[in-house]
Short mmCIF file of C-alpha atoms in Angstrom, two decimals:
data_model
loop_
_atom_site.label_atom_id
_atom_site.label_comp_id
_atom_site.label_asym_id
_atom_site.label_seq_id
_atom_site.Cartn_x
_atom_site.Cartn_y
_atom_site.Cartn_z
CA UNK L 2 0.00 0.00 0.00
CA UNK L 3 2.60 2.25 0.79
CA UNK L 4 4.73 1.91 -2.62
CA UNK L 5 1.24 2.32 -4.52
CA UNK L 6 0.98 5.86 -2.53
CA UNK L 7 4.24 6.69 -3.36
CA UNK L 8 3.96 5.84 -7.08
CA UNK L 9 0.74 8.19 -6.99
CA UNK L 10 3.15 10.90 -5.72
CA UNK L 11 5.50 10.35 -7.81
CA UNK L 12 3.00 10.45 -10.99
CA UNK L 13 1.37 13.24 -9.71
CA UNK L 14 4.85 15.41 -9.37
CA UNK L 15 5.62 14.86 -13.11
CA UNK L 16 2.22 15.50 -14.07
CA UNK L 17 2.84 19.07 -12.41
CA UNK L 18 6.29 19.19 -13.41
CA UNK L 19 5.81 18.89 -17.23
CA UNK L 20 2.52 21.34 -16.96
CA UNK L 21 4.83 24.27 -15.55
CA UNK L 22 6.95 23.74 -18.17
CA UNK L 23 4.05 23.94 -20.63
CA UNK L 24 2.81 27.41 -19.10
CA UNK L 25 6.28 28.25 -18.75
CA UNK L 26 6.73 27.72 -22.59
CA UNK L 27 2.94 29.60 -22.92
CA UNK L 28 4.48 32.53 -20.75
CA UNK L 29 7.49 32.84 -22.97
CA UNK L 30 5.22 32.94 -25.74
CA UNK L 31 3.32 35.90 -24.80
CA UNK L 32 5.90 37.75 -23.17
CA UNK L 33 5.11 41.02 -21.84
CA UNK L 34 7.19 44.03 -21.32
CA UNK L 35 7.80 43.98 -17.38
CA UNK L 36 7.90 47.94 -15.97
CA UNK L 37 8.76 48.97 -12.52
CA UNK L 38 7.15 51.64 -11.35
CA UNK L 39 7.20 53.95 -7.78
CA UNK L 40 4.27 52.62 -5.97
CA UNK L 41 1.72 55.16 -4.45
CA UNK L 42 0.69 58.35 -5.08
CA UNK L 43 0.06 60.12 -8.33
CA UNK L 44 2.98 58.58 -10.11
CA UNK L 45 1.52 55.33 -9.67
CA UNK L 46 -1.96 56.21 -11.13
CA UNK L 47 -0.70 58.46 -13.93
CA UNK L 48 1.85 55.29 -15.21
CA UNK L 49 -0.98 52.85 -14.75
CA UNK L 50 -3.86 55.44 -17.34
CA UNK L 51 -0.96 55.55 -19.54
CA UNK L 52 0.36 52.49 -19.82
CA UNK L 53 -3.37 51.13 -20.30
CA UNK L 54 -3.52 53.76 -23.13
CA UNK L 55 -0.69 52.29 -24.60
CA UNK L 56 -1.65 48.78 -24.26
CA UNK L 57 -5.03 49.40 -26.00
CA UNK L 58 -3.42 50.84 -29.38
CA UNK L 59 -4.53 49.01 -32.06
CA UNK L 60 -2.13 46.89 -34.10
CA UNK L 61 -0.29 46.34 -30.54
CA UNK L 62 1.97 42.66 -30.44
CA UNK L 63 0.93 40.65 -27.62
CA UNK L 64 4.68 40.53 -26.82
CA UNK L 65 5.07 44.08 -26.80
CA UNK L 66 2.03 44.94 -24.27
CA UNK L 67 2.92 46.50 -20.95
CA UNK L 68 2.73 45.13 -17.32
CA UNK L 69 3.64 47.02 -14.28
CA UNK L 70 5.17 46.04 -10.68
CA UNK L 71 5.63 47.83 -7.59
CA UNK L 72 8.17 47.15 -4.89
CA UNK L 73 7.55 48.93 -1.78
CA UNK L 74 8.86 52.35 -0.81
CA UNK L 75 10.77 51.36 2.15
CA UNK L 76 14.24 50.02 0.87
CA UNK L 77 12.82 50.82 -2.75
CA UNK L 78 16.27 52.24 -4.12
CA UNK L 79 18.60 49.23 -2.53
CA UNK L 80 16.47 46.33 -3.73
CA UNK L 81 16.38 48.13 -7.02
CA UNK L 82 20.23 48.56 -7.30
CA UNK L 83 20.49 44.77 -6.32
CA UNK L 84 18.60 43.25 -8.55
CA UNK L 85 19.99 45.65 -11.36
CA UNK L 86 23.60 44.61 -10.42
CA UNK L 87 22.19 41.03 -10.02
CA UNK L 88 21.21 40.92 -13.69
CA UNK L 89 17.58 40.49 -12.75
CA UNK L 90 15.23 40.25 -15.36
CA UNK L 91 12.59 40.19 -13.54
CA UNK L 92 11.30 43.77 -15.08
CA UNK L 93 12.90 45.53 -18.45
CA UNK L 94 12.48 49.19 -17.54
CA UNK L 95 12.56 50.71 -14.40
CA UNK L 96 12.09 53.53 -12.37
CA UNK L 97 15.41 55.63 -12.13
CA UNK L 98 16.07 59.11 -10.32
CA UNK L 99 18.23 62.00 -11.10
CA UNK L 100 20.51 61.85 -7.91
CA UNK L 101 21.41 58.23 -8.09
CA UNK L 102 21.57 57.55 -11.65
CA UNK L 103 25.00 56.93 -11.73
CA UNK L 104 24.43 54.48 -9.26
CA UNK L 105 21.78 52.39 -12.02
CA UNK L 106 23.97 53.49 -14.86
CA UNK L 107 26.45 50.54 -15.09
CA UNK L 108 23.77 47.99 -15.08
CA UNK L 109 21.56 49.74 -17.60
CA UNK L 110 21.35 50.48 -20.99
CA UNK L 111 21.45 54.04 -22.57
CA UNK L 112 18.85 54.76 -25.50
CA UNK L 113 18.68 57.48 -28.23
CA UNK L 114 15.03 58.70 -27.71
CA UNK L 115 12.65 60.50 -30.66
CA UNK L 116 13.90 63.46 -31.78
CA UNK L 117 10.57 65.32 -31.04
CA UNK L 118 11.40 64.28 -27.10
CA UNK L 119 13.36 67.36 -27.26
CA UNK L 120 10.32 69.36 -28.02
CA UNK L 121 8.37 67.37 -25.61
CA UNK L 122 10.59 68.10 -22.66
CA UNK L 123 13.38 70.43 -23.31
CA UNK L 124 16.93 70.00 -23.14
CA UNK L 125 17.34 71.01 -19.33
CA UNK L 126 14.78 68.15 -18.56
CA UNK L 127 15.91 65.64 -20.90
CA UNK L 128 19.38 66.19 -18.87
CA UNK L 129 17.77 65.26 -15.68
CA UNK L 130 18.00 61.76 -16.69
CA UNK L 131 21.60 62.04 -18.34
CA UNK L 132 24.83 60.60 -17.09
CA UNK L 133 28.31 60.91 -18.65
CA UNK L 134 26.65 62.79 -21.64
CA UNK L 135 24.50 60.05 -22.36
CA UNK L 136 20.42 59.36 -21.94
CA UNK L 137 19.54 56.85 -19.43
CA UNK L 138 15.66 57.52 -19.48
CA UNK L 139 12.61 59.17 -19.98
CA UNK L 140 12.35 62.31 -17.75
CA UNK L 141 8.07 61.68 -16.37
CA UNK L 142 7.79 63.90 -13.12
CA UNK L 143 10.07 66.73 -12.38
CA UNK L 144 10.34 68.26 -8.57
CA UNK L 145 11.77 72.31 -8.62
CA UNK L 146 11.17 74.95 -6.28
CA UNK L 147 8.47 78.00 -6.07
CA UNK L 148 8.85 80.59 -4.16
CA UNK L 149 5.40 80.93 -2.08
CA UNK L 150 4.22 83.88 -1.49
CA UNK L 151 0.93 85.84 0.48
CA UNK L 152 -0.12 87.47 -1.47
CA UNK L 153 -2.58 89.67 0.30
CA UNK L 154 -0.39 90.65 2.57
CA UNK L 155 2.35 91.60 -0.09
CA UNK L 156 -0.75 93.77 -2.08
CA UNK L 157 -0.73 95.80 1.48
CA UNK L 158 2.83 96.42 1.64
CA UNK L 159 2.94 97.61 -1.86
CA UNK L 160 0.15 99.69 -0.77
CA UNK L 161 0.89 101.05 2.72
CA UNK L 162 3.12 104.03 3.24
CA UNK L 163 3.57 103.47 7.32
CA UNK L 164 4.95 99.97 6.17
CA UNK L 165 6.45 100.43 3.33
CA UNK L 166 8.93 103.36 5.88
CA UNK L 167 9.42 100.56 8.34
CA UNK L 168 10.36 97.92 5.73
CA UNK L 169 13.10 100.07 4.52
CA UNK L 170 14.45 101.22 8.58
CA UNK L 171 14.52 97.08 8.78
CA UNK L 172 16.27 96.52 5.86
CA UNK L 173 18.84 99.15 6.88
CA UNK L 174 19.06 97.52 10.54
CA UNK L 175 19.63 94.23 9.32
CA UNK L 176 21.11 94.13 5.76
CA UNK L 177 22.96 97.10 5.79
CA UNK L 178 20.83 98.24 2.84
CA UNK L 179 17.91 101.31 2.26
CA UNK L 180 16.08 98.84 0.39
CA UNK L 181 11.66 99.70 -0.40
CA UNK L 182 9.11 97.12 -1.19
CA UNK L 183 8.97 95.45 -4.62
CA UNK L 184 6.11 93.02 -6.35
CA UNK L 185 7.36 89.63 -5.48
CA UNK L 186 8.24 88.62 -9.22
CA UNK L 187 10.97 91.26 -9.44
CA UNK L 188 12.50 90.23 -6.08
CA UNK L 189 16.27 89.32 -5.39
CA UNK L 190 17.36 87.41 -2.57
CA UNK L 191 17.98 90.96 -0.69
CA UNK L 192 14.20 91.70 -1.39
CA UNK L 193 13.33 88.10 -0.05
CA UNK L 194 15.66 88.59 2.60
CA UNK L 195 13.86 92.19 3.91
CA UNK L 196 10.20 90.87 3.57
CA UNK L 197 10.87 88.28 5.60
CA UNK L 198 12.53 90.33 8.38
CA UNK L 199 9.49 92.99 8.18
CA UNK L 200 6.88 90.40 8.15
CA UNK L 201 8.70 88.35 11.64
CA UNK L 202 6.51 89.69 14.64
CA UNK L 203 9.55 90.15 16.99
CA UNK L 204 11.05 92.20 14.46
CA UNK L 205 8.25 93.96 13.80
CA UNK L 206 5.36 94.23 15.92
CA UNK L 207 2.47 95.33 13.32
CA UNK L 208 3.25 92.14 11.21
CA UNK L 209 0.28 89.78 10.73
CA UNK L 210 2.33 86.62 10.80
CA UNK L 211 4.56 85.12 13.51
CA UNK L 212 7.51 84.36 11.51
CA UNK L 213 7.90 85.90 7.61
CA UNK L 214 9.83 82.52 5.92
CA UNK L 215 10.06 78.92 7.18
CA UNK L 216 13.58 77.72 6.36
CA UNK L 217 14.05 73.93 6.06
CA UNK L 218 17.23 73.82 8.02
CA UNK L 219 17.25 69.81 9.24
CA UNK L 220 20.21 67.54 8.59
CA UNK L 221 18.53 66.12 5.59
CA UNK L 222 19.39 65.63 1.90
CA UNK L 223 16.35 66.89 0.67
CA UNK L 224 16.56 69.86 2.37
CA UNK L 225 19.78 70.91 0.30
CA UNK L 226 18.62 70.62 -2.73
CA UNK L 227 15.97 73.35 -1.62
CA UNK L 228 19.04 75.29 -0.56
CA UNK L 229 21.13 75.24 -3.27
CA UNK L 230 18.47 77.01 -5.52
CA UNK L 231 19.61 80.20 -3.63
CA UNK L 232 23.24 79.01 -3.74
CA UNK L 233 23.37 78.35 -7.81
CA UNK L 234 21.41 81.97 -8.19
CA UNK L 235 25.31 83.39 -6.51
CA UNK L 236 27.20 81.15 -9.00
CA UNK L 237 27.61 77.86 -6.75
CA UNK L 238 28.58 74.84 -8.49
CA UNK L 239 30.26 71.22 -7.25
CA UNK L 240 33.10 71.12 -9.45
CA UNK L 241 34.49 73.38 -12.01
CA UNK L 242 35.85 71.83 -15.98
CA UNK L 243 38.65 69.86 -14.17
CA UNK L 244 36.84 68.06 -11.98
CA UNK L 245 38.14 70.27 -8.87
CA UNK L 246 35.50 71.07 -6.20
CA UNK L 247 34.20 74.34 -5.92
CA UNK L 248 31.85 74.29 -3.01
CA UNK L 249 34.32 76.65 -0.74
CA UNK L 250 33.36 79.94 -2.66
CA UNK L 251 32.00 83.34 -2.62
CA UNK L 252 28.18 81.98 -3.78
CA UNK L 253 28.01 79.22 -0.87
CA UNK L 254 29.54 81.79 1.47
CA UNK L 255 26.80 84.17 1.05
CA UNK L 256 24.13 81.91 0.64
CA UNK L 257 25.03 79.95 3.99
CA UNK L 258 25.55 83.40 5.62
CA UNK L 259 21.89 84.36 4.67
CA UNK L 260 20.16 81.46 5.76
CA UNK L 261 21.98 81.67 9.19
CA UNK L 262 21.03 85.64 9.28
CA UNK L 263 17.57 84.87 9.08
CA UNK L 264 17.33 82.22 11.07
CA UNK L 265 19.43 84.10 14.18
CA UNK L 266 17.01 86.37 13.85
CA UNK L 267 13.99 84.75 14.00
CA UNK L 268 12.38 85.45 10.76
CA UNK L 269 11.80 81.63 10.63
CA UNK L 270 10.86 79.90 13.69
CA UNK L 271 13.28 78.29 16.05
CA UNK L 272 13.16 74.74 15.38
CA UNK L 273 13.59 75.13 12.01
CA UNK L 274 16.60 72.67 12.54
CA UNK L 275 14.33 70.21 12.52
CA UNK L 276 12.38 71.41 9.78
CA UNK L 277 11.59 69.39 6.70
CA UNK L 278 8.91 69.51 3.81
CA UNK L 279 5.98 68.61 5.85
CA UNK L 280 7.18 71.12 9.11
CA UNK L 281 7.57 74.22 6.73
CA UNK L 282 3.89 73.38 4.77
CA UNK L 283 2.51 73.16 8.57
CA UNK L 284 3.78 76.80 9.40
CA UNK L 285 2.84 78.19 5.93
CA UNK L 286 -0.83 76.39 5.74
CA UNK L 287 -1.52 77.28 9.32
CA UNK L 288 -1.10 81.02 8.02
CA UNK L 289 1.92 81.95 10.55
CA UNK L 290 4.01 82.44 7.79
CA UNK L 291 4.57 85.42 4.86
CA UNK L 292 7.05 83.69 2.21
CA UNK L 293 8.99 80.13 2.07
CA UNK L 294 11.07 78.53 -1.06
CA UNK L 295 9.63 74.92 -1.18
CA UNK L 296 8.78 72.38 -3.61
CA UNK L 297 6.06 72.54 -6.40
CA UNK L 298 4.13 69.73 -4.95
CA UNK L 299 3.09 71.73 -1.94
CA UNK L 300 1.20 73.65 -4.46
CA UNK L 301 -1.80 72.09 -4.75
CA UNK L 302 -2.56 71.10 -1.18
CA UNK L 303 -1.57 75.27 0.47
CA UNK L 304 -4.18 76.44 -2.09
CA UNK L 305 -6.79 73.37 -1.14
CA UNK L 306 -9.66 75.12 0.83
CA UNK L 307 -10.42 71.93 2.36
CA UNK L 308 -6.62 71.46 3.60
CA UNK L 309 -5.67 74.75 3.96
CA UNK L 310 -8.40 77.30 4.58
CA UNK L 311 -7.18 80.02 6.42
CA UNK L 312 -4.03 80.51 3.34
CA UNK L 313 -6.26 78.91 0.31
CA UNK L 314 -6.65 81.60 -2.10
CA UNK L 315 -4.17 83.73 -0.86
CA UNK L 316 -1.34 82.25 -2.33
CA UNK L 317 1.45 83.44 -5.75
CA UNK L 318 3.34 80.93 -6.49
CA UNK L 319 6.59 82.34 -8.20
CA UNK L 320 10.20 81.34 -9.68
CA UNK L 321 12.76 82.09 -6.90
CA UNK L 322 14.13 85.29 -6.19
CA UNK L 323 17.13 86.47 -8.48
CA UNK L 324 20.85 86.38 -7.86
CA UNK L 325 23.69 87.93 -9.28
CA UNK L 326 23.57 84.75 -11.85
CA UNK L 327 19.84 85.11 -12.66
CA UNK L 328 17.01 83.05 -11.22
CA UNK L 329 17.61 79.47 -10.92
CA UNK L 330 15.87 76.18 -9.59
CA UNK L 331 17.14 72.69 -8.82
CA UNK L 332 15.09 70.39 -10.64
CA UNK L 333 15.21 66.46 -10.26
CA UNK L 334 13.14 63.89 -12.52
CA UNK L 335 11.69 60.23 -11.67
CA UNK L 336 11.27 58.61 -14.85
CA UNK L 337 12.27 55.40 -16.73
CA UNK L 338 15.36 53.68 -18.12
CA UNK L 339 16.08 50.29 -19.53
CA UNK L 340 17.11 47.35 -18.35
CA UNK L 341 20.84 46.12 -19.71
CA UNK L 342 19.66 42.49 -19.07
CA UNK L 343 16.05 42.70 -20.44
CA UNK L 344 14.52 40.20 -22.29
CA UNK L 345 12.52 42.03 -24.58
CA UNK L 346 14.65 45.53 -24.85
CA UNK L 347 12.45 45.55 -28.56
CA UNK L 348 9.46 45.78 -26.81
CA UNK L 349 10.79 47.83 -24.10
CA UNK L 350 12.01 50.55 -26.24
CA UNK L 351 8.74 50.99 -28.17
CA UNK L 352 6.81 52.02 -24.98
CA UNK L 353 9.88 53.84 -23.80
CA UNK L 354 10.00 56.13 -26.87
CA UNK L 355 6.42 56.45 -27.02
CA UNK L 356 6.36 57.60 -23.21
CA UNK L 357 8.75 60.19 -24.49
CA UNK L 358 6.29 61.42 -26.91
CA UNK L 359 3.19 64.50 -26.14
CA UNK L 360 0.39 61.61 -26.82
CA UNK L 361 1.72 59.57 -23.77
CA UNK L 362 2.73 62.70 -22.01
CA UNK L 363 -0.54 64.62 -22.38
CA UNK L 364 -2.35 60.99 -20.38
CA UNK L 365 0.32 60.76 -18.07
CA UNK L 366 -0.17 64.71 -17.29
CA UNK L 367 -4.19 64.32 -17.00
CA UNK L 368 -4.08 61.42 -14.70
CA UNK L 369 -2.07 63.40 -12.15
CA UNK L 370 1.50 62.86 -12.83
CA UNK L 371 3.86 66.00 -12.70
CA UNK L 372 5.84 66.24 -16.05
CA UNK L 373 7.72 69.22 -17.59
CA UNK L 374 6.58 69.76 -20.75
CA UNK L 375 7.06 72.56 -22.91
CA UNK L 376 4.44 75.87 -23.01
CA UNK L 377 2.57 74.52 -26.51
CA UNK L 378 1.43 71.35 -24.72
CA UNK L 379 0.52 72.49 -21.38
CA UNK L 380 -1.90 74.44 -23.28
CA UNK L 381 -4.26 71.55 -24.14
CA UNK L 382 -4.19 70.65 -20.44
CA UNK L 383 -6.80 73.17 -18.94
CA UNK L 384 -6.88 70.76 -15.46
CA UNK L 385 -3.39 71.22 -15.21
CA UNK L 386 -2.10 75.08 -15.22
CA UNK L 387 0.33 74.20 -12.76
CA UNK L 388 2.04 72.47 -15.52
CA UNK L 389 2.75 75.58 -17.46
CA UNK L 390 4.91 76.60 -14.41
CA UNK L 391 6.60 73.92 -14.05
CA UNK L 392 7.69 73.37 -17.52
CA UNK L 393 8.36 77.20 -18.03
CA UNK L 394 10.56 77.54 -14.61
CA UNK L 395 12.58 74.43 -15.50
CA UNK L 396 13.03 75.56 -19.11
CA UNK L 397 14.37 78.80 -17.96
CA UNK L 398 15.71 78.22 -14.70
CA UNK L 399 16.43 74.94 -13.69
CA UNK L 400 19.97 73.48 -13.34
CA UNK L 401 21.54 70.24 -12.42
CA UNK L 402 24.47 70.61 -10.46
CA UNK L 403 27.92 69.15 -12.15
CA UNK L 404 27.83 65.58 -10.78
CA UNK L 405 24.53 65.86 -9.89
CA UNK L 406 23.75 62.53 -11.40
CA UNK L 407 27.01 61.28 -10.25
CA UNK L 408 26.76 57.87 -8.16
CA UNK L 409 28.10 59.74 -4.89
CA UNK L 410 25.35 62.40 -5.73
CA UNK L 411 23.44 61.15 -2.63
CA UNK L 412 26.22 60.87 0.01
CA UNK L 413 27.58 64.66 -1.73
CA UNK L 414 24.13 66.00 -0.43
CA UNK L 415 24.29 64.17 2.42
CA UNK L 416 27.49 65.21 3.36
CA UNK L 417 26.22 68.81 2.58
CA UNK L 418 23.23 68.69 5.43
CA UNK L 419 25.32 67.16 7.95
CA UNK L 420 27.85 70.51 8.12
CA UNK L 421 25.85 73.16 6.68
CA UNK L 422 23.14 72.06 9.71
CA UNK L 423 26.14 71.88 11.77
CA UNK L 424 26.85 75.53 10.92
CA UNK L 425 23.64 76.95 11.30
CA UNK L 426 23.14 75.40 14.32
CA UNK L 427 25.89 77.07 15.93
CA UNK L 428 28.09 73.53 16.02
CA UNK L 429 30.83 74.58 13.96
CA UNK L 430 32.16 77.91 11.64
CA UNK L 431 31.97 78.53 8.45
CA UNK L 432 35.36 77.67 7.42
CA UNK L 433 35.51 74.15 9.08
CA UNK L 434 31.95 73.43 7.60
CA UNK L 435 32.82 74.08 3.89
CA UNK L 436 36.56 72.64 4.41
CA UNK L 437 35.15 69.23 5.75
CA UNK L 438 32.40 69.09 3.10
CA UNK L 439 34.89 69.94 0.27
CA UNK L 440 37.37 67.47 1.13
CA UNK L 441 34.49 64.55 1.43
CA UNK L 442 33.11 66.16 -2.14
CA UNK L 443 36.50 65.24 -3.19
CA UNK L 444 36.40 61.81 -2.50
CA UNK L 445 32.56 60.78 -3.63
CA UNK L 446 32.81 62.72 -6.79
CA UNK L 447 36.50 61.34 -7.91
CA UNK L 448 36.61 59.57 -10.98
#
């Protein structure tokens, strides 16, 4: 009785053997182009309209349709660089990310996208997803800076002659400069500078807000990226032609220097040491707040009645203040690169360079995603006129810093929080701050 079960088992194991190889074989047959997207959040919904778009073209392969997977946000980037440096094919394209491209870059391919992607995008954004001079992806949602302003209260200082004299005593206590009130798209750094003094209560008792910036000061990487858009505006740069570091000059000086003015004198609230994205929307949406450089996503949600009543409808949001270089904005991309061990890189490409065209953008766009196109398409997207800004400011104003998409980019901005924080905090001087971070520049940014 006992052998007879085990035969059964036996029979029944090959049985299942040779019908996985059959669906196996089947799976093979109808091969799909894997994608790996960033799960959650708009991104997620805007690649899954599009890619269904894309899959219901007519005349369409079987083998060349789309199929998406998600890994989960915690530990998202180290899993991906694993597998990628495993020669996993277990997806063809894949989510990649300005600051840690050249991370991905060994262990994917680089592709020569439509020509018309230029016109899609622009160069600047097309460079987002660039390393060593050549294209690594499709650039799909871009992050850069506004400058967020209220705007009612900046109508009555434009307005008011008992403020506009006490702006100007302020801006002579504490900048060393007889400086008057101008509309907030005209404004330098100096200007942003004074309104925030004038509109910080201690400073000023008649102001109408508690503090008159929020500064995102907290040993994080994020947060210098949001700095450096004032820093670049001075001329700040990582490294120069030759590769030598360039972080211990005049435009970091200054920049550093302002940031610490401000926050010594309490035009942005104490514990902004600790502040990140979500702190600084807090201060702003709770209305204690006059100006603050932050991110473009914040948009939506400071002007959403239901989220943000007491600043909803009060808001301008502008390109940053100008420097002696112009205005500039760091900009960073998500978007999508191949595989170097796909399976189906035919496949792959086809819905890569379609992504990169203003059919696929114009979906991605109008299911929520946040993509920089150029002023002619953003046109035919009447849901989305925070698009226009986002493709106009990157177009004229972002930048990506030289090595920027460098694989040490990470640990450089890293490296950058730790002592700049340290600095503003009081922990250290200026010198020792930008001589430590220049000498570990040096050695992540090496070639």
């Amino acid at each position: 009785m006992f052998e007879l079960k085990r035969g059964r088992r036996n029979r029944c194991r090959a049985l299942l053997a040779g019908l996985a190889l059959v669906l196996a074989g089947s799976t093979s047959a109808l091969a799909e182009v894997t994608v790996l997207g960033w799960p959650g959040g708009p991104e997620e919904t805007a690649l899954r309209a599009t890619t269904k778009a894309y899959n219901e073209r007519s005349g369409l392969a079987e083998a060349d349709k789309v199929k998406l997977i998600f890994f989960n946000r915690e530990g998202f980037w180290d899993k991906l660089q694993a597998d990628l440096a495993a020669g996993s094919t277990e997806f063809d394209l894949n989510l990649v990310a300005t600051y840690s491209l050249g991370k991905y870059a060994p262990f994917m391919q680089p592709v020569d996208l439509p020509a018309d992607s230029a016109k899609v995008f622009g160069e600047k954004v097309l460079k987002t997803m660039q390393f060593d001079g050549k294209q690594y992806g499709v650039p799909t949602d871009l992050s850069l800076h506004f400058m967020y302003v209220r705007k009612d209260l900046m109508e009555k200082l434009l307005a008011d002659d008992g403020w506009k004299k006490t702006y100007g005593e302020i801006a002579q206590n504490y900048l060393g400069k007889p400086l008057q009130p101008v509309k907030p798209e005209e404004w330098t750094w100096d200007d942003y500078a004074a309104t925030a003094l004038f509109f910080t209560k201690s400073i000023n008792r008649a102001s109408p807000t508690r503090y008159g910036t929020v500064l995102q000061m907290k040993n994080l990487l994020f947060n210098m990226m949001v700095f450096q858009t004032m820093a670049r505006s001075y001329g700040a740069d990582w490294q120069d032609a030759t590769g030598k570091i360039t972080v211990d000059s005049p435009a970091y000086r200054t920049s550093l220097e302002l940031y610490k003015k401000l926050y010594d004198a309490g035009a942005s609230p104490k514990d902004s040491l600790s502040y990140e994205y979500a702190e600084a929307n807090a201060a702003f949406g709770a209305g204690q707040v006059a100006t603050m450089l932050q991110w473009n996503a914040a948009a939506a949600d400071l002007d959403n009645p239901a989220k943000n009543a007491v600043v909803a409808g009060k808001i301008d949001t502008l390109a940053p203040p100008k420097g002696p270089e112009g205005r500039t904005t760091h900009i960073h991309g998500l978007g999508f690169g191949l595989n170097k061990a796909s399976t189906h890189k035919e496949g792959a490409v086809k819905f890569l360079n379609w992504l990169a065209g203003a059919e696929a953008m114009k979906i991605y766009a109008e299911a929520g995603g946040s993509p920089a196109l150029d002023n002619s398409l953003t046109a035919a997207l009447p849901k989305r006129p925070d698009l226009a800004k986002i493709g106009d400011f990157a177009g004229q104003y972002g930048f990506v810093m030289t090595g920027g998409t460098s694989a040490g980019a990470l640990q450089v901005y890293e490296t950058q929080a730790k002592n700049f924080t340290g600095y503003w905090a009081g922990q250290t001087d200026l010198d020792a701050a930008l001589k430590e971070t220049a000498a570990k520049m040096q050695e992540l940014l090496k070639k």
